[in-house]
Coordinates of C-alpha atoms in Angstrom, one line a residue:
Chain A
M1 CA 38.6 -80.1 85.3
T2 CA 35.6 -78.3 83.9
E3 CA 31.9 -79.1 83.0
P4 CA 31.1 -82.7 82.2
L5 CA 31.3 -83.0 78.2
A6 CA 30.3 -86.7 78.3
E7 CA 27.6 -88.4 80.8
A8 CA 26.0 -92.0 81.2
A9 CA 23.8 -92.4 83.9
D10 CA 22.7 -96.1 84.8
I11 CA 23.4 -97.5 81.5
V12 CA 21.8 -100.9 80.9
K13 CA 23.0 -102.9 77.6
F14 CA 22.0 -106.3 76.4
L15 CA 23.5 -107.8 73.4
G16 CA 22.2 -110.4 71.2
S17 CA 18.6 -111.8 71.5
G18 CA 16.8 -115.2 72.7
A19 CA 18.9 -117.8 74.3
G20 CA 22.1 -116.0 73.2
Q21 CA 21.3 -112.7 75.1
V22 CA 24.0 -111.1 77.7
Q23 CA 23.6 -108.1 79.7
A24 CA 27.0 -106.5 78.9
L25 CA 26.5 -103.4 80.9
K26 CA 24.6 -103.6 84.4
G27 CA 23.5 -100.1 85.4
I28 CA 26.7 -97.8 84.7
S29 CA 27.4 -94.5 85.2
L30 CA 30.4 -92.2 84.2
T31 CA 30.7 -88.8 83.6
L32 CA 33.6 -87.4 81.4
S33 CA 34.6 -83.8 82.4
G34 CA 37.1 -81.6 80.4
G35 CA 40.8 -81.3 80.8
E36 CA 41.1 -84.8 81.9
L37 CA 42.4 -88.2 80.6
T38 CA 39.6 -91.0 82.1
L39 CA 41.6 -94.9 81.6
L40 CA 38.7 -97.3 81.6
M41 CA 40.3 -100.7 82.7
G42 CA 38.7 -104.4 83.2
P43 CA 39.4 -107.8 81.4
S44 CA 37.8 -108.9 78.4
G45 CA 34.0 -108.8 78.4
S46 CA 33.8 -106.7 81.2
G47 CA 31.7 -103.9 78.8
K48 CA 34.4 -101.3 78.5
T49 CA 34.1 -101.3 74.6
T50 CA 30.5 -101.3 75.0
L51 CA 30.4 -98.7 76.8
L52 CA 32.8 -96.7 74.7
S53 CA 30.1 -97.5 71.8
I54 CA 27.3 -96.1 73.6
I55 CA 29.3 -93.0 75.0
G56 CA 30.3 -92.6 71.1
C57 CA 26.7 -92.9 69.8
M58 CA 27.4 -95.9 67.9
L59 CA 25.2 -98.1 70.0
R60 CA 21.9 -96.9 71.8
P61 CA 21.7 -98.3 75.4
T62 CA 19.2 -100.5 76.1
R63 CA 18.1 -98.3 79.4
G64 CA 19.7 -95.4 80.8
A65 CA 20.7 -91.5 79.7
V66 CA 23.5 -90.5 77.9
R67 CA 24.4 -87.1 77.0
V68 CA 27.4 -85.8 74.9
C69 CA 28.1 -82.1 75.1
G70 CA 24.8 -81.1 76.5
K71 CA 22.8 -83.4 74.1
S72 CA 20.8 -86.5 74.9
T73 CA 21.7 -89.0 72.5
V74 CA 19.5 -92.3 73.4
D75 CA 16.7 -91.0 71.3
L76 CA 19.0 -89.8 68.4
G77 CA 18.4 -91.5 64.5
P78 CA 21.3 -93.1 62.7
E79 CA 21.8 -89.7 60.8
E80 CA 21.6 -87.4 63.7
A81 CA 23.9 -89.6 65.7
A82 CA 26.4 -89.5 63.1
K83 CA 25.5 -85.9 62.7
L84 CA 26.9 -85.6 66.6
R85 CA 29.8 -87.7 66.4
R86 CA 31.1 -85.4 63.4
D87 CA 30.5 -82.3 65.5
H88 CA 31.6 -83.5 68.7
I89 CA 33.4 -87.0 68.8
G90 CA 36.8 -88.0 67.5
F91 CA 37.6 -91.9 67.4
V92 CA 40.9 -93.7 68.0
F93 CA 41.2 -97.1 66.9
Q94 CA 43.4 -100.2 67.8
S95 CA 43.7 -101.0 64.2
Y96 CA 44.0 -97.5 63.3
H97 CA 41.5 -97.5 60.5
L98 CA 43.0 -95.3 58.1
F99 CA 42.3 -95.2 54.5
P100 CA 45.1 -96.7 52.8
T101 CA 44.6 -94.9 49.5
L102 CA 44.6 -91.5 50.8
T103 CA 47.6 -89.9 52.0
A104 CA 48.3 -88.5 56.0
A105 CA 47.1 -85.0 55.2
E106 CA 43.9 -86.7 53.0
N107 CA 43.1 -89.2 55.8
V108 CA 42.9 -86.0 58.3
Q109 CA 40.9 -83.8 55.6
L110 CA 38.1 -86.4 55.4
V111 CA 37.1 -85.2 59.1
F112 CA 36.1 -82.0 57.4
D113 CA 34.8 -83.4 54.0
V114 CA 32.2 -85.5 55.9
R115 CA 31.0 -82.0 57.4
G116 CA 30.9 -80.3 54.0
E117 CA 33.7 -77.8 54.8
S118 CA 36.2 -76.2 52.2
S119 CA 39.1 -78.2 51.6
A120 CA 41.4 -74.9 51.8
R121 CA 40.4 -75.0 55.5
A122 CA 40.8 -78.6 56.1
L123 CA 43.8 -78.7 54.6
V124 CA 45.4 -76.1 57.4
K125 CA 43.6 -77.5 59.9
A126 CA 44.9 -81.1 59.1
R127 CA 48.5 -79.7 58.8
E128 CA 48.2 -78.4 62.5
A129 CA 46.9 -81.4 63.4
L130 CA 49.4 -83.5 62.2
A131 CA 52.1 -80.9 63.3
T132 CA 50.6 -81.4 66.6
V133 CA 51.2 -85.5 66.9
G134 CA 54.9 -84.5 65.2
L135 CA 53.9 -85.4 61.5
S136 CA 54.4 -82.4 59.5
H137 CA 57.2 -84.3 57.8
K138 CA 54.7 -87.2 56.5
L139 CA 52.0 -85.2 55.0
K140 CA 52.1 -87.0 51.7
S141 CA 52.7 -90.5 53.1
F142 CA 50.3 -93.2 52.5
P143 CA 49.6 -95.8 55.8
L144 CA 51.5 -98.2 54.3
E145 CA 54.4 -95.9 54.4
L146 CA 54.3 -95.3 58.1
S147 CA 55.2 -97.3 61.2
G148 CA 52.5 -98.5 63.3
G149 CA 52.9 -95.6 65.8
E150 CA 53.2 -92.7 62.8
Q151 CA 49.4 -94.6 61.7
Q152 CA 48.1 -94.4 65.1
R153 CA 49.6 -91.0 65.4
V154 CA 47.5 -90.0 62.2
A155 CA 44.4 -91.5 64.0
I156 CA 45.0 -89.2 66.7
A157 CA 45.3 -86.3 64.6
R158 CA 41.9 -87.0 62.6
A159 CA 40.5 -87.5 66.0
I160 CA 41.5 -84.1 67.1
A161 CA 41.5 -82.1 64.1
G162 CA 38.1 -81.2 63.8
D163 CA 38.0 -79.8 67.2
A164 CA 36.2 -82.7 68.8
A165 CA 35.5 -82.1 72.7
V166 CA 35.3 -86.3 73.4
I167 CA 38.3 -88.1 72.2
L168 CA 37.4 -91.9 72.3
A169 CA 40.4 -94.3 72.2
D170 CA 40.0 -97.8 72.2
E171 CA 42.9 -99.7 72.8
P172 CA 45.2 -97.2 71.1
T173 CA 48.7 -98.8 72.3
A174 CA 47.3 -102.3 72.0
S175 CA 49.3 -102.8 68.5
L176 CA 52.3 -100.8 69.3
D177 CA 55.6 -101.5 71.0
S178 CA 56.4 -100.2 74.6
E179 CA 58.3 -97.1 73.1
N180 CA 55.3 -96.2 70.4
G181 CA 52.8 -96.8 73.1
Q182 CA 54.0 -94.4 75.3
A183 CA 54.3 -91.9 72.9
I184 CA 51.0 -92.2 71.7
M185 CA 50.1 -91.7 75.1
R186 CA 51.6 -88.7 76.1
I187 CA 50.1 -87.1 73.0
L188 CA 46.8 -88.2 74.3
A189 CA 47.5 -86.9 77.6
D190 CA 48.6 -83.5 76.0
I191 CA 45.3 -83.1 74.5
A192 CA 43.8 -84.0 77.5
K193 CA 44.8 -81.2 79.2
E194 CA 42.7 -78.8 77.2
P195 CA 40.1 -77.7 79.3
G196 CA 37.4 -78.2 76.2
R197 CA 38.3 -81.7 75.6
T198 CA 38.2 -84.9 77.6
V199 CA 39.8 -88.3 76.4
L200 CA 38.5 -91.7 77.5
V201 CA 41.0 -94.2 76.6
V202 CA 40.0 -98.3 76.7
S203 CA 43.0 -100.4 77.5
H204 CA 44.4 -103.4 79.4
D205 CA 47.6 -102.2 79.4
P206 CA 48.8 -101.1 82.7
R207 CA 52.0 -99.3 81.3
I208 CA 49.4 -96.5 80.2
L209 CA 48.6 -96.1 83.7
P210 CA 50.9 -93.2 84.5
F211 CA 49.2 -90.6 81.7
A212 CA 45.8 -91.0 83.3
D213 CA 44.0 -88.4 85.5
R214 CA 41.3 -90.8 86.3
V215 CA 41.2 -94.8 86.3
V216 CA 37.7 -96.6 86.1
Y217 CA 38.1 -100.5 86.7
M218 CA 35.0 -102.4 85.3
E219 CA 34.2 -106.1 85.6
D220 CA 31.3 -108.1 84.2
G221 CA 29.2 -105.0 83.3
H222 CA 30.3 -103.1 86.4
I223 CA 32.2 -100.2 87.6
V224 CA 33.9 -102.0 90.4
R225 CA 36.2 -99.3 91.5
E226 CA 37.1 -95.8 90.1
E227 CA 40.6 -93.7 91.1
R228 CA 41.1 -90.1 91.2
T229 CA 44.8 -89.1 90.5
G230 CA 45.2 -85.3 89.7
A231 CA 48.2 -85.0 87.5
G232 CA 48.6 -88.6 86.6
L233 CA 49.5 -91.4 88.7
S234 CA 53.2 -91.2 89.5
E235 CA 53.4 -94.3 91.5
K236 CA 51.3 -97.8 91.6
S237 CA 47.8 -96.8 92.3
E238 CA 45.2 -99.3 93.6
V239 CA 43.7 -100.0 90.3
E240 CA 47.1 -100.8 88.9
R241 CA 48.1 -102.9 91.6
A242 CA 44.8 -104.7 91.0
V243 CA 45.5 -105.3 87.0
I244 CA 49.1 -106.5 87.9
G245 CA 47.9 -109.0 90.9
R246 CA 45.4 -110.1 88.1
R247 CA 47.9 -110.8 85.5
K248 CA 50.5 -112.3 87.7
R249 CA 47.8 -114.8 88.9
Chain B
M1 CA 38.9 -81.9 43.8
P2 CA 36.7 -83.2 46.4
L3 CA 37.9 -85.7 48.9
V4 CA 35.0 -88.0 48.3
F5 CA 36.4 -87.9 44.5
T6 CA 39.6 -88.8 45.2
L7 CA 38.3 -91.3 47.6
A8 CA 36.2 -93.0 45.1
A9 CA 38.6 -92.7 42.1
R10 CA 41.7 -94.3 44.2
N11 CA 39.5 -97.1 45.7
L12 CA 38.3 -97.8 42.3
F13 CA 41.7 -97.8 40.8
H14 CA 43.2 -99.4 43.7
D15 CA 41.6 -103.0 43.0
R16 CA 43.2 -103.1 39.2
L17 CA 42.0 -106.4 38.6
R18 CA 38.1 -105.7 39.7
F19 CA 38.3 -102.2 37.8
V20 CA 39.3 -104.2 34.6
A21 CA 36.4 -106.5 35.1
T22 CA 34.1 -103.5 35.7
L23 CA 35.0 -101.9 32.4
V24 CA 34.8 -105.1 30.3
G25 CA 31.7 -105.7 31.6
I26 CA 31.0 -102.1 30.7
V27 CA 32.4 -102.2 27.4
F28 CA 30.9 -105.6 26.1
S29 CA 27.5 -104.3 27.2
M30 CA 28.0 -101.1 25.6
I31 CA 29.3 -102.5 22.0
L32 CA 26.6 -105.1 22.3
V33 CA 24.0 -102.1 22.4
T34 CA 25.6 -99.8 20.2
V35 CA 25.5 -102.4 17.7
Q36 CA 22.0 -103.3 18.3
M37 CA 20.8 -99.8 18.6
G38 CA 23.1 -99.0 15.1
L39 CA 21.4 -101.8 13.3
Y40 CA 18.1 -100.9 14.7
L41 CA 18.6 -97.3 13.6
S42 CA 19.9 -98.3 10.3
F43 CA 17.3 -100.5 9.5
A44 CA 14.6 -97.8 10.4
R45 CA 16.2 -95.5 7.9
M46 CA 16.8 -98.1 5.1
V47 CA 13.0 -99.0 5.3
T48 CA 12.0 -95.5 4.6
T49 CA 14.6 -94.7 2.5
M50 CA 12.4 -94.4 -0.9
I51 CA 9.7 -92.7 0.8
D52 CA 12.0 -90.0 2.6
H53 CA 13.4 -89.3 -1.2
A54 CA 10.5 -89.4 -3.2
G55 CA 9.7 -85.8 -2.6
A56 CA 5.8 -86.3 -2.8
D57 CA 3.4 -84.4 -0.9
L58 CA 0.8 -87.2 -0.5
W59 CA 0.9 -91.1 -1.4
I60 CA -1.6 -92.5 -3.4
M61 CA -1.8 -96.4 -2.7
P62 CA -4.0 -99.2 -2.6
S63 CA -6.0 -99.8 0.9
G64 CA -4.1 -101.8 3.3
T65 CA -0.4 -100.9 1.7
K66 CA 1.9 -102.1 4.9
S67 CA 5.0 -101.0 3.5
F68 CA 6.9 -99.4 0.5
E69 CA 7.6 -103.2 -1.0
D70 CA 3.9 -104.0 -0.7
P71 CA 3.1 -105.0 -4.4
S72 CA -0.8 -104.2 -4.5
L73 CA -1.9 -102.4 -7.3
L74 CA -3.7 -99.1 -7.9
D75 CA -5.8 -98.7 -11.2
E76 CA -4.5 -96.0 -13.8
Q77 CA -7.8 -94.0 -13.4
Q78 CA -6.9 -93.0 -9.8
R79 CA -4.5 -91.0 -11.5
F80 CA -6.8 -89.3 -13.8
R81 CA -9.3 -88.8 -10.7
A82 CA -6.2 -87.1 -8.5
L83 CA -5.4 -84.9 -11.3
S84 CA -9.0 -83.4 -11.1
V85 CA -8.7 -82.5 -7.7
D86 CA -8.2 -78.8 -7.1
G87 CA -4.8 -78.4 -5.5
V88 CA -3.3 -81.2 -7.4
A89 CA -0.3 -80.2 -9.5
N90 CA 0.8 -83.7 -10.3
A91 CA 0.4 -87.4 -9.7
V92 CA 3.0 -89.5 -10.7
P93 CA 3.0 -93.3 -11.0
V94 CA 5.4 -95.1 -9.6
V95 CA 5.9 -99.3 -10.1
I96 CA 7.7 -101.8 -7.9
G97 CA 8.3 -105.1 -8.0
F98 CA 10.7 -107.9 -7.6
A99 CA 12.1 -109.5 -10.4
Q100 CA 15.4 -111.8 -11.8
W101 CA 18.5 -110.0 -12.6
R102 CA 20.4 -112.3 -15.0
M103 CA 24.1 -111.8 -15.1
P104 CA 26.4 -112.0 -18.1
S105 CA 27.5 -114.9 -16.7
G106 CA 24.4 -116.4 -16.7
R107 CA 23.7 -116.6 -13.1
T108 CA 20.5 -115.1 -11.7
T109 CA 19.9 -112.9 -8.5
P110 CA 16.4 -110.9 -7.3
V111 CA 16.3 -107.0 -8.0
F112 CA 13.6 -105.2 -6.8
I113 CA 12.6 -102.5 -9.6
V114 CA 11.6 -98.9 -8.6
G115 CA 10.0 -97.4 -11.9
S116 CA 9.1 -93.8 -12.4
D117 CA 8.9 -90.9 -14.3
F118 CA 12.2 -89.2 -13.3
R119 CA 11.6 -85.9 -15.4
S120 CA 8.0 -85.3 -13.9
G121 CA 8.6 -85.5 -10.0
G122 CA 8.9 -89.3 -10.0
L123 CA 10.9 -91.3 -7.4
S124 CA 14.3 -90.7 -9.3
P125 CA 17.6 -92.4 -8.1
W126 CA 19.7 -89.7 -5.8
N127 CA 23.5 -89.6 -5.2
L128 CA 24.1 -90.3 -8.6
V129 CA 28.0 -90.8 -8.6
A130 CA 28.3 -92.0 -12.5
G131 CA 26.3 -91.2 -15.2
S132 CA 23.0 -89.1 -15.0
L133 CA 19.3 -89.0 -15.4
D134 CA 19.2 -88.5 -18.8
D135 CA 21.2 -91.5 -19.5
L136 CA 18.5 -93.4 -18.3
E137 CA 16.3 -92.2 -21.4
I138 CA 18.3 -94.9 -23.5
P139 CA 16.4 -98.1 -24.1
G140 CA 17.3 -100.6 -21.3
A141 CA 19.2 -98.1 -19.2
V142 CA 19.1 -98.9 -15.2
A143 CA 20.7 -97.4 -12.2
V144 CA 21.9 -99.5 -9.8
D145 CA 24.2 -98.7 -6.4
S146 CA 27.9 -98.9 -6.8
S147 CA 27.7 -101.0 -3.5
Y148 CA 25.6 -103.8 -5.2
L149 CA 28.0 -104.3 -8.7
E150 CA 29.6 -107.9 -7.1
R151 CA 26.3 -108.8 -6.1
L152 CA 25.1 -108.2 -9.7
G153 CA 28.0 -109.9 -11.2
V154 CA 28.7 -106.6 -13.2
A155 CA 31.7 -104.5 -13.3
G156 CA 30.0 -100.9 -13.7
L157 CA 28.9 -98.7 -16.1
D158 CA 27.7 -99.8 -19.6
A159 CA 27.5 -103.3 -18.0
R160 CA 24.6 -105.2 -19.4
A161 CA 22.4 -107.7 -17.7
E162 CA 18.8 -109.3 -18.7
I163 CA 15.8 -108.7 -16.1
R164 CA 12.9 -110.7 -17.1
D165 CA 14.4 -111.7 -20.5
Q166 CA 15.0 -108.1 -21.5
K167 CA 17.9 -106.2 -21.9
A168 CA 19.4 -103.8 -19.0
Q169 CA 22.4 -101.9 -19.2
V170 CA 23.7 -99.9 -16.4
M171 CA 24.1 -96.2 -17.5
A172 CA 23.7 -94.9 -14.2
L173 CA 25.6 -95.6 -10.4
T174 CA 24.5 -94.4 -6.9
S175 CA 26.0 -94.5 -3.8
G176 CA 24.3 -95.4 -0.5
I177 CA 20.8 -97.0 -1.5
R178 CA 21.1 -100.0 0.3
S179 CA 17.9 -102.0 1.1
F180 CA 17.3 -103.1 4.3
T181 CA 16.3 -106.9 2.4
T182 CA 20.0 -107.0 1.0
T183 CA 18.3 -107.2 -2.8
P184 CA 19.6 -104.3 -4.4
Y185 CA 17.4 -101.7 -6.2
V186 CA 17.4 -101.4 -9.7
F187 CA 16.0 -97.6 -11.0
A188 CA 14.4 -97.5 -14.2
P189 CA 12.0 -95.5 -16.3
L190 CA 8.5 -96.4 -15.5
E191 CA 7.2 -98.0 -18.9
R192 CA 10.6 -100.4 -18.9
A193 CA 9.6 -100.8 -14.8
R194 CA 6.4 -102.4 -15.7
A195 CA 8.0 -104.3 -18.6
Y196 CA 10.5 -105.8 -16.0
T197 CA 8.0 -106.7 -13.3
G198 CA 5.0 -107.8 -15.2
T199 CA 2.8 -104.8 -14.5
P200 CA 0.1 -104.2 -16.7
T201 CA 0.2 -100.7 -18.7
N202 CA -2.8 -99.2 -16.8
K203 CA -1.4 -100.2 -13.4
A204 CA 1.1 -98.2 -10.7
T205 CA 1.7 -99.2 -7.2
Y206 CA 1.7 -95.6 -6.1
L207 CA 0.7 -91.9 -7.3
L208 CA 2.9 -89.5 -5.8
V209 CA 1.0 -85.9 -5.4
H210 CA 2.5 -82.7 -6.0
L211 CA 0.3 -80.1 -4.7
S212 CA -0.3 -76.8 -6.0
P213 CA 1.7 -74.1 -4.3
A214 CA -1.5 -72.5 -2.3
A215 CA -3.1 -75.6 -2.0
D216 CA -4.5 -76.9 1.7
L217 CA -3.1 -80.6 2.3
E218 CA -5.7 -81.8 4.1
H219 CA -8.4 -80.3 1.8
V220 CA -6.8 -82.3 -1.1
R221 CA -6.5 -85.0 0.8
S222 CA -10.1 -85.5 1.6
R223 CA -11.2 -84.9 -1.7
L224 CA -8.7 -87.5 -3.1
L225 CA -10.8 -90.0 -0.6
A226 CA -14.1 -88.8 -1.3
D227 CA -14.8 -90.9 -4.3
S228 CA -12.6 -94.0 -3.7
S229 CA -13.0 -96.5 -1.1
D230 CA -10.2 -98.5 -2.3
I231 CA -7.5 -96.2 -1.8
E232 CA -5.6 -94.8 1.1
V233 CA -3.8 -91.1 1.0
L234 CA -1.1 -90.6 3.2
K235 CA 1.5 -87.7 4.0
P236 CA 5.1 -89.5 3.6
A237 CA 5.5 -89.1 7.3
E238 CA 2.6 -91.3 7.7
F239 CA 3.6 -93.6 5.2
S240 CA 7.2 -93.9 6.5
D241 CA 5.8 -94.7 10.2
R242 CA 3.6 -97.3 8.9
S243 CA 6.5 -98.9 6.7
R244 CA 8.8 -98.5 9.8
S245 CA 5.8 -100.1 12.2
F246 CA 5.2 -103.3 9.6
W247 CA 9.2 -104.1 9.3
L248 CA 10.5 -103.4 12.8
F249 CA 7.4 -104.6 14.6
G250 CA 5.4 -106.3 12.5
T251 CA 7.8 -108.9 11.5
G252 CA 9.8 -109.0 15.1
A253 CA 13.0 -107.6 13.3
G254 CA 12.9 -104.5 15.4
A255 CA 12.0 -106.4 18.4
A256 CA 14.8 -108.9 18.3
L257 CA 17.1 -106.0 18.0
M258 CA 15.6 -104.4 20.7
A259 CA 16.0 -107.5 22.8
G260 CA 19.3 -107.7 22.0
A261 CA 20.2 -104.1 23.2
L262 CA 18.2 -105.0 26.5
L263 CA 19.9 -108.3 26.6
G264 CA 23.3 -106.1 26.6
V265 CA 21.8 -103.7 29.2
I266 CA 21.3 -106.6 31.7
V267 CA 24.1 -108.3 31.2
G268 CA 26.2 -105.2 31.8
T269 CA 24.4 -104.0 34.7
V270 CA 24.5 -107.6 36.5
I271 CA 28.6 -107.5 36.0
V272 CA 29.1 -104.0 37.1
A273 CA 26.3 -104.5 40.1
Q274 CA 28.4 -107.6 41.2
T275 CA 31.7 -105.9 40.9
L276 CA 30.7 -102.6 42.9
Y277 CA 29.1 -104.7 45.5
S278 CA 32.1 -107.1 46.0
S279 CA 34.4 -104.2 45.9
T280 CA 32.1 -102.5 48.5
K281 CA 32.1 -105.4 50.7
D282 CA 35.8 -105.2 50.7
H283 CA 35.9 -101.9 51.6
I284 CA 33.5 -102.4 54.1
N285 CA 35.8 -101.7 57.1
E286 CA 36.3 -98.0 55.4
F287 CA 32.5 -97.3 55.2
A288 CA 31.9 -98.2 58.8
T289 CA 35.0 -95.9 59.9
L290 CA 33.4 -93.1 57.7
R291 CA 30.0 -93.8 59.6
A292 CA 32.0 -93.6 62.6
I293 CA 33.9 -90.4 62.4
G294 CA 30.4 -89.0 61.5
S295 CA 29.7 -89.2 57.7
S296 CA 26.0 -88.7 56.6
G297 CA 24.8 -92.1 54.8
R298 CA 24.5 -89.7 51.4
Y299 CA 28.2 -89.1 51.9
I300 CA 28.9 -93.1 51.9
H301 CA 26.5 -93.4 48.8
K302 CA 28.4 -90.3 47.0
V303 CA 31.7 -92.4 47.2
I304 CA 30.0 -95.6 45.6
I305 CA 28.0 -93.3 42.8
W306 CA 31.2 -91.4 42.2
Q307 CA 32.8 -94.7 41.5
A308 CA 29.7 -96.5 39.3
L309 CA 30.0 -92.7 37.7
L310 CA 33.8 -93.1 36.8
S311 CA 33.3 -96.5 35.8
A312 CA 30.6 -95.3 33.2
V313 CA 32.6 -92.5 32.0
I314 CA 35.9 -94.6 31.3
G315 CA 33.9 -98.0 29.9
F316 CA 31.9 -95.3 27.5
C317 CA 35.0 -93.8 26.1
I318 CA 36.5 -97.3 25.4
A319 CA 33.2 -98.4 24.1
S320 CA 32.9 -95.6 22.1
G321 CA 36.0 -96.2 20.4
V322 CA 35.4 -99.6 19.5
G323 CA 32.1 -98.7 18.5
F324 CA 33.4 -96.0 16.0
L325 CA 35.8 -98.6 14.6
I326 CA 32.7 -101.2 14.2
V327 CA 30.7 -98.4 12.2
K328 CA 33.6 -97.2 10.1
E329 CA 34.0 -101.0 9.3
T330 CA 30.4 -101.6 8.1
A331 CA 29.9 -98.5 6.4
D332 CA 30.0 -99.9 3.1
T333 CA 28.6 -103.4 3.9
A334 CA 24.7 -104.2 3.0
L335 CA 23.7 -103.4 6.4
P336 CA 26.1 -100.7 7.9
I337 CA 25.6 -99.6 11.7
T338 CA 24.6 -96.2 12.3
M339 CA 25.6 -93.8 14.8
T340 CA 24.2 -90.6 15.2
P341 CA 25.2 -88.0 17.9
G342 CA 21.8 -88.5 19.5
L343 CA 22.5 -92.0 19.7
T344 CA 26.3 -91.6 20.9
L345 CA 24.5 -89.4 23.6
A346 CA 21.8 -91.5 24.6
L347 CA 24.4 -94.5 25.0
F348 CA 26.2 -92.4 27.3
A349 CA 23.0 -91.8 29.2
L350 CA 22.0 -95.5 29.2
T351 CA 26.0 -96.5 30.5
V352 CA 25.3 -93.7 33.5
V353 CA 21.9 -95.1 34.4
M354 CA 23.4 -98.8 34.3
C355 CA 26.0 -98.1 36.4
V356 CA 24.1 -95.9 38.8
L357 CA 21.3 -98.9 38.9
S358 CA 24.4 -101.5 39.5
A359 CA 25.4 -99.4 42.7
I360 CA 22.4 -100.2 44.2
A361 CA 23.0 -103.4 45.5
A362 CA 26.0 -102.1 47.4
I363 CA 24.4 -98.9 48.3
V364 CA 22.0 -101.3 49.9
Q365 CA 24.9 -103.0 51.8
V366 CA 26.5 -99.8 52.9
I367 CA 23.1 -98.5 54.4
R368 CA 22.9 -101.6 56.9
I369 CA 26.6 -101.0 58.1
D370 CA 26.9 -100.6 61.8
P371 CA 29.7 -98.4 62.9
A372 CA 30.0 -99.8 66.0
M373 CA 32.0 -102.8 63.8
V374 CA 35.2 -100.6 63.7
F375 CA 36.1 -101.8 67.3
T376 CA 35.9 -105.4 66.5
R377 CA 38.1 -105.4 63.3

């Protein structure tokens, strides 16, 4: 484990306005350090995705401080936030969000194109990233020609291709079967081993607990439990038991 | 090829039906504008065709003359006054006027008589395709444009007719001298034109002034105006401008053509804007993803602008192909649609501007995009 790559301190976030206003986050603090995969778990509406959006510079907190790669993000304008995202943050979404008219390689190259980097370098880096996720043979395939698992692997390649230090994954296995979900988590866990990277995964899925170095459990806008496991969870942890217990109930 | 262009092009071609709708909008709009502007150009040229081909240095005309077709008359004395001014080499009278052309069949049609002394720098017929100026010296000889033969009810050279109960024989044919009023021009020597139009022998409509080689035009003009308050002396360009202004704007004809062209641009802009807007709306998830992965607002605008430009180029190519056919088909009609390289370039620029303007609604939509929406879709 190395220096913190992303830090959120005492984050409060209100969503909506007037009578419909809700407090999604109630003073949350979370630090993401290099070389670890953090799993953020909790029931729907607990504020996981809101926290992910704030750390990902897509949403501004109502109160609190956020730093990504040493830079405070709370006062950034939309363009500065976008620059921080393209330089330091990679996203993996539940529904992949690939561009259907671009090939797998082009989808990954897009990360470089938005940075204005040369297409020759972009192609090399895109190939490397796709090789990392085991898709060297699918460079020219369009998303519709790929399985769900393959599409998610392209999305991961897109997230890591630009050497982002912070990888934020929102329910990356939710649309996949068990086998593909495990494969995706293996890839994310491998990525998280790099000291200069941190991976935050938001999920409800207890099957991915063994891949986490640390599990943070949220409920009703609070972090209610946090468990660090070292090299992943080999046995059912307190948190996992809590999740499974809730499901059974 | 930049990926932003690839993304724009593929998104555009991916929605084929919408792309076809966009193209139909652009093509329809540009053809309408082409026809209106082509007619305007043609009209503007035809209005001044006599002035442009007269070859005079100055035109002397009665005060208040609005256009070449204005039938006000000058006194012949003006000619002698003009000839007495230093620097004037010649002052050639021109007589114009409407008359009735009686065909061999007995039917009549209006014609516009243009009479001058063809041998001394007068307003002679040009683009002769049959006969010669010498042939017009024969009594009763006239020159008409070959495109009006059917209208005049004659077959061609040597055909006979009557103007104002006087003999007229077609002894020369021209090509492309068409009148914007669609009334055929009939060229005749000066005295015969006076007879055909009922103009007194001491009157003329214009005097075409030719200057001596060393003469100063402005000096001569001021001298010509010095003793006469009832005439105007205009340079050919000034007279052309005045004629154009009268016919195109004084009568409202030009404004109507411009209004038609403007309507075409508005219709095209609305159609393209609508299709680009709905396309952007359909791809809003992708634009949000672009924003989420850190693209600048400018990059997203580039995607939309590229789509607009691609639509403009493809739409313009189709429209110009159709426009070319229209120009070709109307070339020999009474009112041909004129297309010049300058007008083609202007239309291309207009298409591009129209499509880029159309992209504004779509751009406004993506400016408001919330990248966090990718988590909820």
